[in-house]
CSV table of C-alpha atoms in Angstrom, one decimal:
chain,number,residue,atom,x,y,z
A,397,VAL,CA,-0.7,-14.6,4.7
A,398,LEU,CA,-4.2,-14.3,3.1
A,399,SER,CA,-5.9,-15.2,6.4
A,400,VAL,CA,-4.3,-12.2,8.1
A,401,SER,CA,-5.7,-9.8,5.5
A,402,MET,CA,-9.2,-11.2,6.0
A,403,PHE,CA,-9.6,-9.7,9.4
A,404,PRO,CA,-11.4,-6.3,9.4
A,405,GLN,CA,-9.4,-3.3,10.6
A,406,VAL,CA,-11.6,-2.9,13.6
A,407,ALA,CA,-10.8,-6.4,14.8
A,408,VAL,CA,-7.1,-5.6,15.1
A,409,LEU,CA,-7.5,-2.0,16.2
A,410,SER,CA,-7.3,-2.5,20.0
A,411,GLY,CA,-4.2,-4.8,19.7
A,412,MET,CA,-2.5,-2.4,17.3
A,413,PHE,CA,-3.3,0.6,19.5
A,414,GLU,CA,-1.7,-1.2,22.5
A,415,LEU,CA,1.3,-2.1,20.5
A,416,ILE,CA,1.8,1.5,19.2
A,417,ARG,CA,1.3,2.9,22.7
A,418,LEU,CA,3.9,0.5,24.2
A,419,LEU,CA,6.4,1.3,21.5
A,420,GLY,CA,5.9,5.0,22.2
A,421,ILE,CA,5.1,5.9,18.6
A,422,TYR,CA,1.5,7.2,19.2
A,423,ASN,CA,0.8,10.4,17.3
A,424,SER,CA,3.9,10.0,15.1
A,425,LEU,CA,4.6,9.2,11.5
A,426,ALA,CA,6.3,6.0,12.8
A,427,GLY,CA,3.0,4.8,14.2
A,428,LEU,CA,1.2,5.4,11.0
A,429,ILE,CA,3.9,3.7,9.0
A,430,LEU,CA,3.8,0.7,11.2
A,431,ALA,CA,0.0,0.5,11.0
A,432,ASN,CA,0.0,0.8,7.2
A,433,LEU,CA,2.8,-1.7,6.9
A,434,ILE,CA,0.9,-4.2,8.9
A,435,LEU,CA,-2.2,-3.4,6.8
A,436,THR,CA,-0.7,-3.8,3.4
A,437,LEU,CA,2.1,-6.4,3.9
A,438,PRO,CA,-0.2,-9.5,3.6
A,439,PHE,CA,-1.6,-8.2,0.4
A,440,THR,CA,1.8,-7.4,-1.2
A,441,VAL,CA,3.3,-10.7,-0.1
A,442,TRP,CA,0.3,-12.6,-1.6
A,443,VAL,CA,0.4,-10.7,-4.9
A,444,LEU,CA,4.2,-11.0,-5.3
A,445,THR,CA,4.3,-14.6,-4.3
A,446,THR,CA,1.7,-15.4,-7.0
A,447,PHE,CA,3.8,-13.7,-9.5
A,448,MET,CA,7.1,-15.2,-8.4
A,449,ARG,CA,5.8,-18.7,-8.6
A,450,GLU,CA,5.3,-18.2,-12.4
A,451,LEU,CA,8.9,-17.2,-13.0
A,452,PRO,CA,10.8,-19.8,-15.0
A,453,LYS,CA,13.3,-21.7,-12.8
A,454,GLU,CA,15.5,-22.2,-16.0
A,455,LEU,CA,16.4,-18.5,-16.0
A,456,GLU,CA,17.9,-18.8,-12.5
A,457,GLU,CA,19.7,-22.0,-13.4
A,458,ALA,CA,21.1,-20.5,-16.6
A,459,ALA,CA,22.4,-17.4,-14.7
A,460,TYR,CA,24.1,-19.6,-12.2
A,461,VAL,CA,25.7,-21.7,-15.0
A,462,ASP,CA,27.0,-18.4,-16.5
A,463,GLY,CA,28.7,-17.7,-13.1
A,464,ALA,CA,26.2,-15.2,-11.6
A,465,THR,CA,26.0,-14.7,-7.9
A,466,PRO,CA,22.7,-14.7,-6.1
A,467,LEU,CA,22.7,-10.9,-5.9
A,468,ILE,CA,23.3,-10.6,-9.7
A,469,VAL,CA,20.6,-13.1,-10.4
A,470,VAL,CA,18.1,-11.1,-8.4
A,471,ARG,CA,19.3,-7.7,-9.8
A,472,ARG,CA,19.9,-8.5,-13.4
A,473,VAL,CA,17.5,-11.4,-14.1
A,474,PHE,CA,14.5,-11.4,-11.8
A,475,LEU,CA,14.2,-7.6,-11.1
A,476,PRO,CA,13.6,-6.6,-14.7
A,477,ILE,CA,11.1,-9.4,-15.1
A,478,MET,CA,9.3,-8.6,-11.8
A,479,TRP,CA,9.2,-4.8,-12.5
A,480,PRO,CA,5.6,-4.7,-13.6
A,481,ALA,CA,4.4,-6.7,-10.6
A,482,LEU,CA,6.5,-4.6,-8.2
A,483,VAL,CA,5.1,-1.4,-9.7
A,484,THR,CA,1.5,-2.7,-9.6
A,485,THR,CA,1.9,-4.0,-6.0
A,486,GLY,CA,3.6,-0.8,-4.8
A,487,LEU,CA,0.9,1.4,-6.4
A,488,LEU,CA,-2.0,-0.7,-4.9
A,489,ALA,CA,-0.3,-0.6,-1.5
A,490,PHE,CA,0.2,3.2,-1.8
A,491,ILE,CA,-3.5,3.6,-2.7
A,492,ALA,CA,-4.5,1.5,0.3
A,493,ALA,CA,-2.3,3.6,2.6
A,494,TRP,CA,-3.4,6.9,1.0
A,495,ASN,CA,-7.1,6.1,1.5
A,496,GLU,CA,-6.7,4.5,5.0
A,497,PHE,CA,-8.9,6.2,7.5
A,498,LEU,CA,-9.4,4.2,10.7
A,499,PHE,CA,-5.8,3.8,11.9
A,500,ALA,CA,-5.0,7.3,10.9
A,501,LEU,CA,-7.9,8.6,13.0
A,502,THR,CA,-7.1,6.4,16.0
A,503,PHE,CA,-3.3,6.8,16.1
A,504,THR,CA,-3.0,10.6,15.6
A,505,LEU,CA,-4.1,13.5,17.6
A,506,SER,CA,-2.3,16.6,16.2
A,507,ASN,CA,-3.2,18.3,12.9
A,508,ASP,CA,0.4,17.8,11.7
A,509,MET,CA,0.1,14.0,11.9
A,510,ARG,CA,-3.3,13.6,10.3
A,511,THR,CA,-3.7,12.1,6.9
A,512,VAL,CA,-5.8,13.6,4.2
A,513,PRO,CA,-8.9,11.4,4.6
A,514,VAL,CA,-9.0,12.2,8.3
A,515,ALA,CA,-8.5,15.9,7.7
A,516,ILE,CA,-11.3,15.9,5.1
A,517,ALA,CA,-13.6,14.1,7.5
A,518,LEU,CA,-12.9,16.7,10.2
A,519,ILE,CA,-13.8,19.7,8.0
A,520,THR,CA,-16.5,21.6,9.8
A,521,GLY,CA,-18.9,24.4,8.8
A,522,GLY,CA,-19.8,27.6,10.4
A,523,SER,CA,-22.2,25.9,12.8
A,524,GLN,CA,-22.9,22.4,14.0
A,525,PHE,CA,-25.8,22.2,11.6
A,526,GLU,CA,-23.9,23.2,8.5
A,527,LEU,CA,-21.7,20.8,6.4
A,528,PRO,CA,-19.4,22.5,3.9
A,529,TRP,CA,-20.1,20.1,1.0
A,530,GLY,CA,-18.3,22.4,-1.4
A,531,ASN,CA,-15.1,22.4,0.6
A,532,ILE,CA,-15.3,18.6,1.2
A,533,MET,CA,-15.8,17.9,-2.5
A,534,ALA,CA,-13.0,20.3,-3.6
A,535,ALA,CA,-10.6,18.7,-1.1
A,536,SER,CA,-11.6,15.2,-2.3
A,537,VAL,CA,-11.0,16.1,-5.9
A,538,ILE,CA,-7.6,17.6,-5.1
A,539,VAL,CA,-6.6,14.5,-3.2
A,540,THR,CA,-7.6,12.2,-6.0
A,541,VAL,CA,-5.5,14.0,-8.6
A,542,PRO,CA,-2.1,12.5,-7.6
A,543,LEU,CA,-3.6,9.0,-7.6
A,544,ILE,CA,-5.0,9.5,-11.1
A,545,VAL,CA,-1.7,10.9,-12.3
A,546,LEU,CA,0.2,7.8,-10.9
A,547,VAL,CA,-2.2,5.4,-12.5
A,548,LEU,CA,-2.0,7.1,-15.9
A,549,ILE,CA,1.8,7.1,-15.7
A,550,PHE,CA,2.0,3.4,-14.8
A,551,GLN,CA,-1.0,2.2,-16.7
A,552,ARG,CA,0.8,-0.3,-18.9
A,553,LYS,CA,2.8,-1.7,-16.0
A,554,ILE,CA,-0.3,-2.1,-13.9
A,555,VAL,CA,-2.1,-4.0,-16.6
A,556,SER,CA,0.9,-6.3,-17.3
A,557,GLY,CA,1.5,-6.7,-13.6
A,558,LEU,CA,-2.1,-7.6,-12.8
A,559,THR,CA,-2.3,-10.2,-15.6
A,560,ALA,CA,1.1,-11.6,-15.2
A,561,GLY,CA,0.2,-14.5,-12.8
A,562,ALA,CA,-3.3,-15.0,-14.2
A,563,VAL,CA,-2.6,-17.6,-16.8
A,564,LYS,CA,-0.6,-20.7,-16.2
A,565,GLY,CA,1.1,-22.0,-19.2
């Protein structure tokens, strides 16, 4: 899983482009979702696997002894324990998808399908020699505000999720 995430995005771009073209999802939200899923899935699996290895096996065994089904064990035993890791991983995957530029630039043509980083990069001035730095900076600040709000809301979950699998004991 980790070896897949070590490839730079440019290395998988041509293969991903061909796949998205063959599936007929070029210039659509489905194409961007597939690209971001492939981009973030190795990272999320790696983080959650690290966290899940630290879960005590005794909790699962005790739940089965008490008559719980596998669905109840997942929902009532493991999900509350894994909540900080799930929030942290989800937020980090969201930030990676929010800031992703290369796939969004390559797999979209219309203005309706462009992501915010691509739209900001395509802001032009009155002439080819003018860059509207004020507009670009204003757009960048506005785009950053939702991420800051999310991090502030989930700050405690992020800290406990990031440190959950750090110490073995």
